[in-house]
Tab-separated table of C-alpha atoms in Angstrom:
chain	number	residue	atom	x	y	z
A	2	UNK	CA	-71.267	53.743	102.284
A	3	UNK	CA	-69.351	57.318	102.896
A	4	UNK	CA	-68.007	59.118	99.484
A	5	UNK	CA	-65.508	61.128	100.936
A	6	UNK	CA	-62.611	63.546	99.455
A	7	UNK	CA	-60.108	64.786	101.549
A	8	UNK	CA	-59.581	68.784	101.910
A	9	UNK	CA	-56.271	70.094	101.418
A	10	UNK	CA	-56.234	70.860	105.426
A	11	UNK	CA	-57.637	68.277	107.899
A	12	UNK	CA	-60.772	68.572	109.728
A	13	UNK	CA	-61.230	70.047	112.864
A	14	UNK	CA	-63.763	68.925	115.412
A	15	UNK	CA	-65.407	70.778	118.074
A	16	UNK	CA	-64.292	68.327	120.887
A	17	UNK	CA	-60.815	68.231	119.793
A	18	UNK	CA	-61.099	64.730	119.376
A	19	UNK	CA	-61.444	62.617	116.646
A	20	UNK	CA	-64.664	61.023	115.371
A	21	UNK	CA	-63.684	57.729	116.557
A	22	UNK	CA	-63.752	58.986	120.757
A	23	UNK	CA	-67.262	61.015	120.187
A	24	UNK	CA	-70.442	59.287	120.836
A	25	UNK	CA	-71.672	56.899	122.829
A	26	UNK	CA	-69.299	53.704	121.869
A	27	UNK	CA	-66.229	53.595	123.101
A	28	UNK	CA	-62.972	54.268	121.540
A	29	UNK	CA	-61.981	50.150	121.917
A	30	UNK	CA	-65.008	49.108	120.709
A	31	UNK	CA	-65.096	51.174	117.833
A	32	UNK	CA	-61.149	50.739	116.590
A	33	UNK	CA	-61.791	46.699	116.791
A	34	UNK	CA	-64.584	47.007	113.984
A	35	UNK	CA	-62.855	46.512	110.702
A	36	UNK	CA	-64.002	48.606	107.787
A	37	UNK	CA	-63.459	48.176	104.084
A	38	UNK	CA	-62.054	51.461	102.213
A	39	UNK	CA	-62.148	51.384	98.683
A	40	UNK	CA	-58.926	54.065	97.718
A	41	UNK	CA	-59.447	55.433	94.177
A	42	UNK	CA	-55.550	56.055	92.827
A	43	UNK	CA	-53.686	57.001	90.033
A	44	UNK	CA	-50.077	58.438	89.642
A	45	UNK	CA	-51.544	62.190	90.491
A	46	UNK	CA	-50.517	64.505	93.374
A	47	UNK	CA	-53.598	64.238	94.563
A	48	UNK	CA	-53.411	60.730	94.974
A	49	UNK	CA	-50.436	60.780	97.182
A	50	UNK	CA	-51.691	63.728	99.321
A	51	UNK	CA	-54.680	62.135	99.773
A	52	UNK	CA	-53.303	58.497	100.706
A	53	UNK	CA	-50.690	59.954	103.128
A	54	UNK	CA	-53.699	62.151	105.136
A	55	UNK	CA	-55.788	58.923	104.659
A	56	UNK	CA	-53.001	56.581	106.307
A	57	UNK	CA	-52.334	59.669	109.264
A	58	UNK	CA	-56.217	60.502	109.947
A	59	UNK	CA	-58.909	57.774	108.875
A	60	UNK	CA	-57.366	54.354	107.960
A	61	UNK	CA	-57.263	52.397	111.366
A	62	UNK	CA	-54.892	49.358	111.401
A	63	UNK	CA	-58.003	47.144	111.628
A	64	UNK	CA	-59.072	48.318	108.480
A	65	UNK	CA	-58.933	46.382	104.662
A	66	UNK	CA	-57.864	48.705	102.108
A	67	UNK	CA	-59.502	48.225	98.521
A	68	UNK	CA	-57.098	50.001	96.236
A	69	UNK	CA	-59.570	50.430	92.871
A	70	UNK	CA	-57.612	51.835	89.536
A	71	UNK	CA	-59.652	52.999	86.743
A	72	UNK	CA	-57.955	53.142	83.267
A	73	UNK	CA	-59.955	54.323	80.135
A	74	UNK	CA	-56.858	52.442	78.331
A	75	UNK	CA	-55.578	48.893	78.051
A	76	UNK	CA	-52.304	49.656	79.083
A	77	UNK	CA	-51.163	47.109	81.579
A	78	UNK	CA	-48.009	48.607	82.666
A	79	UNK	CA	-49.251	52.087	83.175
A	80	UNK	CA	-52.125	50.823	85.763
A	81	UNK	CA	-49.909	47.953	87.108
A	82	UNK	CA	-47.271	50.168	88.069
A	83	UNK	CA	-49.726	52.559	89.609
A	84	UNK	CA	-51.595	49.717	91.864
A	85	UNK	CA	-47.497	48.464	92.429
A	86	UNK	CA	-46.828	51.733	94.324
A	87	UNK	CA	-49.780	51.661	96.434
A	88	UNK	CA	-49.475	48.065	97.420
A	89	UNK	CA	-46.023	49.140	98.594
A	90	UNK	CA	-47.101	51.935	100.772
A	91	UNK	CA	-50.201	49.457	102.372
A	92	UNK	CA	-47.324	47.000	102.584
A	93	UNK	CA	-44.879	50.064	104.420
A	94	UNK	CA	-47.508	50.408	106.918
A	95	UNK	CA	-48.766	46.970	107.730
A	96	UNK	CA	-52.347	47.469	106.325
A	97	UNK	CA	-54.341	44.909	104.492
A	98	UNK	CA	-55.489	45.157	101.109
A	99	UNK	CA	-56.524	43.938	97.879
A	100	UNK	CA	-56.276	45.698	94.301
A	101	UNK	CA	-59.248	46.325	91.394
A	102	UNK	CA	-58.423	47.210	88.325
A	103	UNK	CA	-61.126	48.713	85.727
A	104	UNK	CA	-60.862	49.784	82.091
A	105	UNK	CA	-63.634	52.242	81.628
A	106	UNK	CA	-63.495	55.759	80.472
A	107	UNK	CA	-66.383	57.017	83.163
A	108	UNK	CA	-64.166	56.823	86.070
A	109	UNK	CA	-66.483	57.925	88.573
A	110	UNK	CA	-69.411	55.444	87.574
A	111	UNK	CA	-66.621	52.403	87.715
A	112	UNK	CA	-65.296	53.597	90.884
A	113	UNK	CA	-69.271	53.355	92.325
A	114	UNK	CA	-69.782	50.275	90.721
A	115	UNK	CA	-67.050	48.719	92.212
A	116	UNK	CA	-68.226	50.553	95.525
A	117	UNK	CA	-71.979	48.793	95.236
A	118	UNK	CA	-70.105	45.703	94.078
A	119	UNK	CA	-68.377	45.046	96.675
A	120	UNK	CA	-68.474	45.700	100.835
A	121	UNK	CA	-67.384	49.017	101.346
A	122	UNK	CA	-67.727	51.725	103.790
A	123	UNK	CA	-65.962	54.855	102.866
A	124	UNK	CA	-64.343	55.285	99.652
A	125	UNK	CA	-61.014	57.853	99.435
A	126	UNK	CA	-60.034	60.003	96.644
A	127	UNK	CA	-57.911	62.840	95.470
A	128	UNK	CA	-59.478	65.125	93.575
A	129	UNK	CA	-58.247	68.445	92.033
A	130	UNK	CA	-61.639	69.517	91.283
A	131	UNK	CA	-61.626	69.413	87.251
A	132	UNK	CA	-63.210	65.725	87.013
A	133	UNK	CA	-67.307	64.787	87.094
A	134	UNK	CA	-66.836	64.504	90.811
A	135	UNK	CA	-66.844	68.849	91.109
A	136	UNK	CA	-68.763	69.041	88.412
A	137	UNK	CA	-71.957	67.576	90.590
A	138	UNK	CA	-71.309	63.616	89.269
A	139	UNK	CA	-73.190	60.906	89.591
A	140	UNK	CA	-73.211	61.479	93.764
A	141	UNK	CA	-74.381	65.268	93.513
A	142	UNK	CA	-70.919	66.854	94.453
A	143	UNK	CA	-68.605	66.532	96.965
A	144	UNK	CA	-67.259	70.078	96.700
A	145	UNK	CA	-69.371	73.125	95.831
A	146	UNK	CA	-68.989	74.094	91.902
């Protein structure tokens, strides 16, 4: 499994080509391999930035998206409504997906529990670099402090 949070700028690879036409498989062979993608979302910019780069530069339509929404709260509507608008945009753009929904107040240990917990391969979140995540959480950083 990949942790992986988008920058605010995309990637850019010394062939000029994406990841998916580098190596020794071929491009067909690789884009017919489904892949689970757990999408960590809330109602943040960050979420939405991250999502639309995710949909434009990673997500393949092959791909099952696993959209996972942590609350610390029992508040159905809040989290519904969240999960509601994500569905939508999977829906928009033809992708498959399913929905998790977690109350815990550690966030980043229920999003990796749900990660180990179920068959993922990459996991996609916004981040604004506050939370445990640049703070060196539970997967040692994903951003320098």
């Amino acid at each position: 499994m990949t942790m992986f949070t988008p920058s605010p700028t995309p990637p850019s690879f010394s062939t000029g080509k994406p990841p998916e036409t580098r190596g020794n498989a071929s491009p067909q062979a690789i884009a017919k391999e489904p892949r689970t993608i757990a999408f960590a979302v809330n109602n943040s910019r960050e979420t939405a930035a991250a999502f639309t780069w995710a949909t434009a530069n990673l997500i393949r339509s092959t791909d099952k998206i696993l959209l996972v929404h942590i609350s610390d709260r029992v508040s159905k509507d809040s989290g519904q409504k969240v999960l509601q608008t994500f569905a939508d945009k999977c829906t928009r753009r033809n992708l498959a997906f399913s929905t998790v929904r977690v109350h815990n107040s550690m966030t980043a240990h229920a999003i990796a529990d749900v990660c180990r917990s179920n068959p993922v391969d990459i996991c996609v979140m916004g981040s604004r670099g506050f939370g445990p995540i640049r703070r060196g959480g539970p997967w040692g950083g994903s951003s320098p402090p």
